[in-house]
Tab-separated table of C-alpha atoms and ligand atoms in Angstrom:
chain	number	residue	atom	x	y	z
A	1	MET	CA	-12.364	-6.617	-16.789
A	2	ASN	CA	-11.069	-4.959	-14.039
A	3	TYR	CA	-14.009	-2.595	-12.969
A	4	PRO	CA	-13.468	0.039	-13.230
A	5	ALA	CA	-10.746	-0.043	-15.362
A	6	TYR	CA	-7.415	1.004	-13.984
A	7	PHE	CA	-5.328	4.428	-15.080
A	8	ASP	CA	-3.292	5.018	-12.125
A	9	TYR	CA	-0.393	3.074	-12.605
A	10	ASN	CA	1.529	6.074	-11.762
A	11	ALA	CA	-0.021	6.098	-8.458
A	12	THR	CA	0.702	2.585	-7.155
A	13	THR	CA	0.846	-0.523	-9.335
A	14	PRO	CA	-1.111	-3.907	-8.322
A	15	VAL	CA	1.697	-6.671	-7.347
A	16	ASP	CA	2.705	-8.675	-10.434
A	17	PRO	CA	1.299	-12.463	-9.257
A	18	ARG	CA	5.307	-13.843	-9.809
A	19	VAL	CA	6.894	-11.478	-7.565
A	20	LEU	CA	3.755	-11.862	-5.015
A	21	GLU	CA	4.497	-16.041	-5.539
A	22	THR	CA	8.490	-15.896	-4.736
A	23	MET	CA	8.116	-13.172	-1.937
A	24	LEU	CA	6.048	-15.864	-0.467
A	25	PRO	CA	8.221	-18.229	1.085
A	26	TYR	CA	9.651	-14.751	3.009
A	27	PHE	CA	7.204	-14.006	4.956
A	28	ASN	CA	7.005	-17.625	7.177
A	29	THR	CA	8.940	-20.924	5.931
A	30	HIS	CA	12.002	-18.416	5.480
A	31	PHE	CA	11.538	-15.763	8.764
A	32	GLY	CA	14.969	-15.518	9.019
A	33	ASN	CA	16.788	-11.698	10.045
A	34	ALA	CA	18.979	-11.463	7.514
A	35	ALA	CA	21.334	-9.975	10.403
A	36	SER	CA	21.643	-13.431	11.856
A	37	ARG	CA	24.479	-15.094	10.619
A	38	THR	CA	24.603	-17.993	13.034
A	39	HIS	CA	21.909	-20.284	12.014
A	40	VAL	CA	20.362	-21.302	9.056
A	41	TYR	CA	18.019	-19.022	9.048
A	42	GLY	CA	19.306	-15.569	9.023
A	43	LEU	CA	21.695	-17.498	6.122
A	44	LYS	CA	18.618	-17.827	3.534
A	45	ALA	CA	17.198	-14.634	3.891
A	46	GLU	CA	20.370	-12.959	3.557
A	47	ALA	CA	21.481	-15.121	0.546
A	48	ALA	CA	17.812	-14.522	-0.671
A	49	VAL	CA	18.723	-9.803	0.432
A	50	ASP	CA	21.830	-10.933	-1.749
A	51	GLU	CA	20.096	-12.181	-4.635
A	52	ALA	CA	17.403	-8.893	-4.771
A	53	ARG	CA	20.502	-6.666	-4.504
A	54	GLY	CA	21.808	-8.323	-7.479
A	55	GLN	CA	18.986	-7.917	-9.866
A	56	LEU	CA	18.391	-4.841	-8.680
A	57	ALA	CA	22.140	-4.363	-9.524
A	58	ARG	CA	21.544	-5.580	-12.816
A	59	LEU	CA	18.232	-3.352	-14.120
A	60	LEU	CA	20.450	0.584	-13.128
A	61	GLY	CA	24.110	-0.872	-14.574
A	62	ALA	CA	24.879	-0.188	-10.860
A	63	ASP	CA	27.321	-2.390	-8.279
A	64	ARG	CA	25.595	-4.003	-6.126
A	65	LYS	CA	27.105	-3.002	-3.249
A	66	GLU	CA	25.913	0.713	-4.329
A	67	ILE	CA	22.030	-0.559	-3.601
A	68	VAL	CA	20.643	0.806	0.129
A	69	PHE	CA	17.154	-0.946	0.519
A	70	THR	CA	14.704	1.131	1.772
A	71	SER	CA	10.827	1.645	2.496
A	72	GLY	CA	10.151	4.035	-0.590
A	73	ALA	CA	11.250	6.363	-2.702
A	74	THR	CA	9.732	9.195	-0.190
A	75	GLU	CA	12.524	7.530	2.616
A	76	SER	CA	15.014	7.358	-0.239
A	77	ILE	CA	15.042	11.281	-1.404
A	78	ASN	CA	15.316	11.706	2.348
A	79	LEU	CA	18.287	9.873	2.896
A	80	ALA	CA	19.800	11.540	-0.312
A	81	VAL	CA	19.245	15.513	0.012
A	82	LYS	CA	18.905	15.231	3.832
A	83	GLY	CA	22.236	12.700	3.964
A	84	VAL	CA	24.544	15.020	1.462
A	85	PHE	CA	23.457	18.058	2.673
A	86	GLU	CA	24.492	16.641	6.542
A	87	ALA	CA	27.664	15.950	4.964
A	88	ARG	CA	28.649	18.940	3.529
A	89	GLN	CA	31.834	19.917	3.045
A	90	HIS	CA	31.310	23.499	1.961
A	91	GLY	CA	29.134	25.426	0.149
A	92	ASN	CA	25.400	25.197	1.105
A	93	HIS	CA	23.434	26.302	-2.186
A	94	ILE	CA	20.788	23.318	-3.932
A	95	VAL	CA	19.709	23.205	-7.600
A	96	THR	CA	16.304	21.349	-8.242
A	97	VAL	CA	13.286	22.212	-10.497
A	98	MET	CA	9.556	23.296	-9.104
A	99	THR	CA	7.843	20.267	-10.826
A	100	GLU	CA	9.435	17.872	-9.075
A	101	HIS	CA	7.311	15.071	-6.577
A	102	LYS	CA	7.107	16.534	-3.381
A	103	ALA	CA	9.125	14.550	-1.253
A	104	VAL	CA	11.746	16.136	-2.654
A	105	LEU	CA	10.410	19.926	-2.494
A	106	ASP	CA	9.439	19.384	0.276
A	107	THR	CA	12.847	17.740	1.233
A	108	CYS	CA	14.224	20.980	0.754
A	109	VAL	CA	12.411	23.576	2.087
A	110	HIS	CA	13.166	21.766	4.942
A	111	LEU	CA	16.597	22.133	4.808
A	112	GLU	CA	16.012	26.270	3.885
A	113	LYS	CA	14.910	25.953	7.526
A	114	LEU	CA	18.782	24.327	8.632
A	115	GLY	CA	21.052	27.403	5.961
A	116	ALA	CA	20.346	25.666	2.995
A	117	ASP	CA	19.604	28.104	0.033
A	118	VAL	CA	17.571	26.013	-2.694
A	119	THR	CA	17.024	27.169	-6.305
A	120	TYR	CA	13.813	25.863	-7.605
A	121	LEU	CA	14.276	26.182	-11.684
A	122	GLN	CA	10.733	26.797	-13.631
A	123	PRO	CA	10.110	24.380	-16.738
A	124	ASP	CA	9.277	25.799	-20.146
A	125	THR	CA	5.310	24.902	-21.284
A	126	ASP	CA	6.489	21.645	-22.176
A	127	GLY	CA	7.505	20.784	-18.916
A	128	LEU	CA	11.922	20.623	-19.609
A	129	ILE	CA	14.699	22.072	-18.268
A	130	THR	CA	17.155	22.967	-20.346
A	131	PRO	CA	20.554	22.118	-19.690
A	132	GLU	CA	22.072	26.390	-21.078
A	133	GLN	CA	18.963	27.162	-18.054
A	134	PHE	CA	21.326	24.462	-15.710
A	135	ARG	CA	23.946	25.605	-16.153
A	136	ASP	CA	23.799	28.782	-15.305
A	137	ALA	CA	22.064	28.181	-11.776
A	138	LEU	CA	25.175	26.417	-10.402
A	139	ARG	CA	27.432	28.716	-8.302
A	140	PRO	CA	30.793	28.141	-6.398
A	141	ASN	CA	28.755	26.959	-3.520
A	142	THR	CA	26.219	24.450	-4.535
A	143	LEU	CA	26.366	21.424	-3.079
A	144	LEU	CA	23.653	19.189	-4.581
A	145	ALA	CA	21.347	18.932	-7.518
A	146	SER	CA	18.813	17.162	-7.470
A	147	VAL	CA	16.423	16.131	-10.616
A	148	MET	CA	13.329	13.905	-11.514
A	149	TRP	CA	13.813	10.985	-14.284
A	150	ALA	CA	10.889	10.959	-15.280
A	151	ASN	CA	8.090	13.599	-14.249
A	152	ASN	CA	5.050	11.246	-12.232
A	153	GLU	CA	1.850	13.447	-13.663
A	154	THR	CA	3.082	14.507	-16.942
A	155	GLY	CA	5.541	11.540	-17.912
A	156	VAL	CA	7.733	14.360	-19.112
A	157	ILE	CA	11.839	13.187	-19.520
A	158	GLN	CA	14.462	15.097	-17.962
A	159	PRO	CA	17.904	15.403	-20.444
A	160	ILE	CA	19.671	12.940	-17.079
A	161	ALA	CA	22.731	12.957	-18.665
A	162	GLU	CA	23.407	16.414	-20.258
A	163	LEU	CA	22.742	17.580	-16.648
A	164	ALA	CA	24.180	15.473	-14.756
A	165	THR	CA	27.895	15.526	-17.026
A	166	ILE	CA	27.298	19.575	-16.516
A	167	ALA	CA	26.828	18.763	-12.196
A	168	HIS	CA	29.741	16.946	-12.211
A	169	GLU	CA	31.991	18.891	-15.095
A	170	ARG	CA	31.361	21.880	-12.186
A	171	GLY	CA	31.661	19.290	-8.832
A	172	VAL	CA	28.044	19.051	-7.753
A	173	LEU	CA	26.677	15.691	-6.566
A	174	PHE	CA	23.607	14.762	-8.672
A	175	HIS	CA	20.660	13.257	-7.546
A	176	THR	CA	18.169	11.495	-9.472
A	177	ASP	CA	14.243	11.114	-8.099
A	178	ALA	CA	13.949	7.915	-10.644
A	179	THR	CA	10.601	6.546	-9.879
A	180	GLN	CA	8.413	6.681	-12.708
A	181	ALA	CA	11.568	5.642	-15.069
A	182	VAL	CA	12.741	2.623	-13.712
A	183	GLY	CA	11.684	-0.269	-15.191
A	184	LYS	CA	10.308	2.138	-18.331
A	185	LEU	CA	13.096	3.514	-19.758
A	186	SER	CA	16.782	1.216	-19.980
A	187	ILE	CA	19.072	2.649	-17.668
A	188	ASN	CA	22.803	2.130	-17.293
A	189	LEU	CA	24.429	3.737	-14.760
A	190	HIS	CA	28.157	2.033	-15.241
A	191	GLU	CA	27.358	5.682	-17.717
A	192	LEU	CA	25.430	8.445	-15.965
A	193	PRO	CA	27.788	10.203	-14.032
A	194	VAL	CA	24.754	9.875	-11.129
A	195	ASP	CA	25.357	9.481	-8.028
A	196	LEU	CA	22.242	9.493	-6.278
A	197	LEU	CA	19.368	7.253	-7.671
A	198	SER	CA	16.406	7.319	-5.465
A	199	LEU	CA	13.106	4.275	-6.653
A	200	SER	CA	9.897	2.444	-5.240
A	201	GLY	CA	9.016	-0.640	-5.314
A	202	HIS	CA	5.674	-0.406	-5.752
A	203	LYS	CA	5.310	2.264	-8.712
A	204	LEU	CA	7.334	-1.705	-9.672
A	205	TYR	CA	4.965	-4.753	-9.575
A	206	ALA	CA	6.783	-4.791	-6.113
A	207	PRO	CA	4.569	-4.353	-2.800
A	208	LYS	CA	4.640	-0.481	-1.093
A	209	GLY	CA	7.346	-0.087	1.451
A	210	ILE	CA	10.259	-0.767	-0.282
A	211	GLY	CA	12.075	0.933	-2.382
A	212	ALA	CA	15.869	1.460	-2.513
A	213	LEU	CA	18.366	4.421	-2.439
A	214	VAL	CA	21.831	4.180	-4.960
A	215	VAL	CA	24.980	5.558	-3.738
A	216	ARG	CA	27.441	5.815	-5.965
A	217	HIS	CA	31.046	4.476	-4.752
A	218	LYS	CA	32.718	7.882	-3.278
A	219	THR	CA	29.781	9.673	-2.420
A	220	SER	CA	29.573	11.548	1.020
A	221	LEU	CA	26.524	10.797	2.964
A	222	ILE	CA	25.059	10.764	6.196
A	223	ALA	CA	22.730	8.358	7.753
A	224	GLN	CA	19.649	9.352	8.618
A	225	GLN	CA	18.540	6.622	10.722
A	226	ASP	CA	20.950	5.350	13.327
A	227	GLY	CA	21.179	1.737	14.603
A	228	GLY	CA	22.596	-1.632	14.095
A	229	ARG	CA	25.071	0.020	11.225
A	230	HIS	CA	22.337	-2.413	8.476
A	231	GLU	CA	23.394	-1.577	4.517
A	232	ARG	CA	26.610	-0.594	5.115
A	233	GLY	CA	25.409	1.789	8.145
A	234	ARG	CA	23.700	3.500	5.764
A	235	ARG	CA	20.357	2.765	6.510
A	236	SER	CA	19.939	1.006	10.486
A	237	GLY	CA	16.931	-1.250	10.995
A	238	THR	CA	15.782	-4.679	10.203
A	239	LEU	CA	15.854	-6.195	6.386
A	240	ASN	CA	12.651	-6.144	4.693
A	241	VAL	CA	13.228	-9.431	3.254
A	242	PRO	CA	9.494	-10.396	1.437
A	243	GLY	CA	9.797	-6.854	0.530
A	244	ILE	CA	13.123	-6.785	-0.891
A	245	VAL	CA	12.792	-9.967	-2.765
A	246	ALA	CA	9.363	-8.895	-4.781
A	247	LEU	CA	11.693	-5.610	-5.575
A	248	GLY	CA	14.591	-8.367	-6.556
A	249	LYS	CA	11.862	-10.183	-9.077
A	250	ALA	CA	10.331	-6.829	-10.498
A	251	ALA	CA	13.457	-5.929	-11.476
A	252	GLU	CA	14.548	-8.763	-12.824
A	253	LEU	CA	10.465	-8.348	-14.413
A	254	ALA	CA	11.023	-5.068	-15.024
A	255	LEU	CA	14.414	-6.197	-17.251
A	256	VAL	CA	12.873	-7.953	-20.020
A	257	GLU	CA	10.390	-5.063	-20.883
A	258	THR	CA	13.092	-2.605	-20.727
A	259	GLN	CA	15.313	-4.312	-23.053
A	260	PRO	CA	13.994	-3.381	-26.944
A	261	PHE	CA	14.442	-6.693	-28.439
A	262	ALA	CA	13.695	-8.925	-25.675
A	263	SER	CA	9.833	-8.575	-26.321
A	264	HIS	CA	9.610	-12.589	-27.155
A	265	SER	CA	11.492	-13.559	-23.818
A	266	ARG	CA	8.942	-13.159	-21.536
A	267	GLN	CA	8.674	-15.082	-18.525
A	268	PRO	CA	5.903	-17.430	-18.251
A	269	LEU	CA	2.983	-16.335	-15.505
A	270	PRO	CA	2.906	-18.943	-12.409
A	271	SER	CA	-0.060	-21.647	-13.729
A	272	GLY	CA	-1.424	-24.749	-12.836
A	273	LYS	CA	-0.584	-26.755	-10.147
A	274	GLU	CA	2.374	-24.925	-8.257
A	275	THR	CA	0.272	-21.470	-8.430
A	276	GLN	CA	-1.118	-21.142	-4.928
A	277	PRO	CA	-4.788	-21.575	-5.485
A	278	PHE	CA	-5.812	-17.176	-3.863
A	279	LEU	CA	-3.783	-16.259	-6.703
A	280	GLN	CA	-5.820	-17.737	-9.233
A	281	GLU	CA	-8.437	-16.078	-7.094
A	282	LEU	CA	-6.827	-12.393	-7.222
A	283	TYR	CA	-5.853	-12.284	-10.241
A	284	GLY	CA	-8.636	-13.994	-12.928
A	285	GLN	CA	-10.078	-17.719	-13.100
A	286	PRO	CA	-8.365	-20.599	-15.353
A	287	ASN	CA	-10.996	-19.562	-17.855
A	288	HIS	CA	-9.995	-15.806	-17.500
A	289	PRO	CA	-6.488	-15.689	-17.087
A	290	VAL	CA	-4.006	-13.150	-16.197
A	291	PRO	CA	-3.126	-11.022	-19.292
A	292	GLU	CA	0.699	-11.866	-20.481
A	293	THR	CA	3.130	-9.154	-19.543
A	294	GLN	CA	3.076	-6.077	-22.311
A	295	HIS	CA	6.123	-5.158	-23.695
A	296	LEU	CA	6.595	-1.381	-23.047
A	297	ALA	CA	6.780	-0.719	-27.141
A	298	SER	CA	3.053	-2.663	-27.026
A	299	LEU	CA	2.229	-0.213	-23.522
A	300	GLN	CA	3.419	2.783	-26.178
A	301	GLY	CA	0.043	1.172	-28.933
A	302	LEU	CA	-2.436	1.088	-26.225
A	303	ARG	CA	-1.310	4.732	-24.456
A	304	ASP	CA	-1.173	6.559	-28.139
A	305	ARG	CA	-4.692	4.704	-28.796
A	306	LEU	CA	-6.064	6.171	-26.320
A	307	GLU	CA	-4.316	9.386	-26.760
A	308	THR	CA	-4.924	9.927	-30.232
A	309	GLY	CA	-9.201	8.137	-29.595
A	310	ILE	CA	-9.833	10.879	-26.887
A	311	LEU	CA	-8.260	13.734	-28.642
A	312	LYS	CA	-10.428	12.890	-31.496
A	313	ALA	CA	-13.470	12.429	-30.313
A	314	VAL	CA	-13.306	15.540	-27.549
A	315	PRO	CA	-12.631	19.028	-28.673
A	316	ASP	CA	-10.763	21.464	-27.094
A	317	ALA	CA	-8.325	19.151	-25.526
A	318	PHE	CA	-5.071	18.493	-25.229
A	319	VAL	CA	-1.421	17.036	-23.744
A	320	ASN	CA	0.115	18.592	-21.166
A	321	GLY	CA	3.686	18.105	-21.443
A	322	SER	CA	5.826	17.102	-24.355
A	323	ARG	CA	4.172	14.272	-26.484
A	324	VAL	CA	8.652	14.029	-27.570
A	325	HIS	CA	10.581	13.750	-24.184
A	326	ARG	CA	7.792	11.118	-22.521
A	327	LEU	CA	6.969	7.506	-20.714
A	328	PRO	CA	5.680	5.475	-23.066
A	329	THR	CA	2.781	5.002	-20.616
A	330	THR	CA	1.687	8.636	-19.524
A	331	THR	CA	-0.067	10.975	-21.305
A	332	ASN	CA	-2.047	14.289	-19.644
A	333	ILE	CA	-4.853	15.368	-21.056
A	334	ALA	CA	-6.533	19.191	-20.475
A	335	PHE	CA	-10.263	18.934	-21.509
A	336	ALA	CA	-10.787	23.130	-21.543
A	337	GLY	CA	-14.044	24.313	-20.510
A	338	VAL	CA	-15.514	21.971	-18.021
A	339	ASP	CA	-15.239	21.850	-13.864
A	340	GLY	CA	-12.095	19.667	-12.730
A	341	GLU	CA	-14.359	17.985	-9.699
A	342	MET	CA	-17.034	17.404	-11.875
A	343	LEU	CA	-15.029	15.825	-14.615
A	344	LEU	CA	-13.379	13.323	-11.728
A	345	GLY	CA	-16.168	13.178	-10.027
A	346	SER	CA	-18.083	12.184	-13.072
A	347	LEU	CA	-15.861	9.791	-14.871
A	348	ASN	CA	-16.713	6.698	-13.021
A	349	GLN	CA	-15.499	4.034	-15.300
A	350	ILE	CA	-12.287	4.382	-14.843
A	351	ALA	CA	-9.782	5.240	-11.851
A	352	VAL	CA	-7.709	8.152	-12.531
A	353	SER	CA	-6.316	11.179	-11.162
A	354	ASN	CA	-5.512	15.068	-11.534
A	355	GLY	CA	-2.514	15.537	-9.894
A	356	SER	CA	-0.465	12.751	-7.407
A	357	ALA	CA	-1.751	10.606	-5.004
A	358	CYS	CA	0.485	11.819	-3.015
A	359	THR	CA	-0.918	15.596	-2.860
A	360	ALA	CA	-4.179	14.253	-3.178
A	361	ALA	CA	-4.821	14.924	0.397
A	362	SER	CA	-4.557	18.637	-0.481
A	363	THR	CA	-7.523	20.501	-3.229
A	364	ASP	CA	-4.889	22.030	-4.933
A	365	PRO	CA	-4.680	21.948	-7.710
A	366	SER	CA	-0.578	20.935	-9.683
A	367	HIS	CA	2.056	22.440	-8.709
A	368	VAL	CA	3.636	20.935	-11.883
A	369	LEU	CA	0.632	21.908	-14.554
A	370	LYS	CA	0.741	25.003	-12.345
A	371	ALA	CA	4.508	25.425	-12.876
A	372	MET	CA	4.350	24.768	-16.717
A	373	GLY	CA	2.049	28.224	-17.299
A	374	LEU	CA	-1.226	26.183	-17.262
A	375	SER	CA	-4.022	28.390	-15.663
A	376	ASP	CA	-5.403	26.956	-12.151
A	377	ASP	CA	-9.264	25.914	-14.427
A	378	LEU	CA	-7.029	23.872	-17.136
A	379	ALA	CA	-4.916	22.485	-14.178
A	380	TYR	CA	-8.331	21.368	-12.621
A	381	ALA	CA	-9.775	19.904	-15.872
A	382	SER	CA	-6.668	18.167	-16.350
A	383	VAL	CA	-6.817	14.583	-15.495
A	384	ARG	CA	-3.499	11.765	-16.268
A	385	PHE	CA	-4.282	8.594	-17.603
A	386	SER	CA	-1.109	5.921	-16.698
A	387	LEU	CA	-0.935	2.853	-17.768
A	388	GLY	CA	0.488	-0.619	-16.996
A	389	ARG	CA	1.595	-3.940	-17.614
A	390	PHE	CA	-1.804	-5.606	-16.945
A	391	THR	CA	-4.029	-2.545	-19.032
A	392	THR	CA	-6.135	-4.505	-22.321
A	393	GLU	CA	-7.258	-2.696	-25.564
A	394	ALA	CA	-10.489	-3.163	-24.181
A	395	GLU	CA	-10.179	-1.159	-21.174
A	396	VAL	CA	-8.347	1.616	-23.450
A	397	ASP	CA	-11.583	1.298	-25.447
A	398	LEU	CA	-13.893	1.676	-22.863
A	399	ALA	CA	-11.857	4.856	-21.692
A	400	ILE	CA	-12.056	6.693	-25.031
A	401	GLN	CA	-16.152	6.639	-25.045
A	402	HIS	CA	-16.462	6.736	-21.451
A	403	VAL	CA	-14.230	10.080	-21.538
A	404	SER	CA	-15.635	11.329	-24.506
A	405	GLU	CA	-19.525	10.812	-23.009
A	406	VAL	CA	-18.879	12.800	-20.002
A	407	VAL	CA	-16.860	15.501	-21.462
A	408	GLY	CA	-19.922	16.152	-24.124
A	409	GLN	CA	-22.733	15.803	-21.399
A	410	LEU	CA	-20.599	18.156	-18.777
A	411	ARG	CA	-20.007	20.755	-21.739
A	412	HIS	CA	-23.870	20.587	-22.537
A	413	ALA	CA	-24.712	20.779	-19.241
A	414	LEU	CA	-22.550	23.885	-19.319
A	415	ALA	CA	-23.699	25.457	-21.992
A	416	ASN	CA	-27.494	25.269	-20.948
B	1	PLP	C1	5.256	7.657	-5.843
B	1	PLP	C2	6.869	8.205	-6.304
B	1	PLP	C3	7.530	9.158	-5.448
B	1	PLP	C4	7.429	8.087	-3.455
B	1	PLP	O1	7.251	7.549	-3.714
B	1	PLP	P1	6.837	6.251	-2.573
B	1	PLP	O2	8.096	4.786	-2.766
B	1	PLP	O3	5.194	6.352	-2.398
B	1	PLP	O4	7.433	6.421	-0.905
B	1	PLP	C5	8.406	10.228	-5.327
B	1	PLP	N1	8.657	10.532	-6.328
B	1	PLP	C6	7.524	10.124	-7.179
B	1	PLP	C7	8.271	10.199	-8.480
B	1	PLP	C8	6.613	9.056	-7.707
B	1	PLP	O5	5.816	8.323	-8.471
């Protein structure tokens, strides 16, 4: 078992050993620039990028020409929101939600200084916004709506298909930050009126520093980075070939996991002679092999075991956000009557977080939980547990035991 046990997959995931093995040759053996069409080094890199583009397009039900590789979701979101605003013909109104990631909220604040008018919808106590509420917020001058698919702190899933349909009826472009949804939910953009979709590699078992923006055909977007006109002029800069190869492989693996009936068609993990020795070192000795890929249904079983285990063992604990419209891998639990800072500091056998790693620089309570109506104290005393591909039952049982002991001790100390 890793120690402390890792329950922070929504902050970042380890690179899957199959992904790492696939990307490695593109650092040195096939190191060419994907834009060098005059020799085999470049052509080999270009072919690898093409394959990855196809793999990602397949996962999302998108056309490969709609995929723009970026450095991650923050860049994708900036490109989507700023790019649409800059390309606008008329209108300056943007609709978004108070529980969005800071990459969306701070981009909107930036655009407010440039003349944008932004509506920040408040969710209900479950973290959800309703289609009616969304429809009411749209105006004749609304340009863009940006609503996150699944929340990184609570896992709450917004009704994206309904919202995007409403937006389209009103001629409003629709962007979704799908960073936490990709690889956890089945996504088919061929059947959804979504114009722009952001995602990130490192939430999907690929490395940090690679991501993508899906730009559906006929979406007007001004590039935010000028240069050699890579990515069909939408994002200049030499392509991160190893990262792109990794994201493609990660998408291929995710496709297997998110298909409801594909749980037995798992790909074998690299093992034996073909595996680079240091991969074995990183991911376990031959006697302790890397855990097999978790199908999402079994992962949800582990999340439910963790959640019910904690709620049973700890009085006055409750789940933040909808338990119905929620990712299968996340639970956010509030522990009444404990000091949040002491709680996080005392949970040293498990790696968890309160709020998102992206706002961890500040000591403010979570803006997501606050928007859902939690007090500062309860928001501080809330813990996000996020599970992933390599989570084991033993880790879950350790977490239940540890959390109940720590909360018990802190409450006892407070009462004396
Ligand atoms: C992690 C995350 C981001 C930021 O992604 P980066 O690739 O780290 O920039 C944006 N939105 C959500 C929902 C996230 O979870």
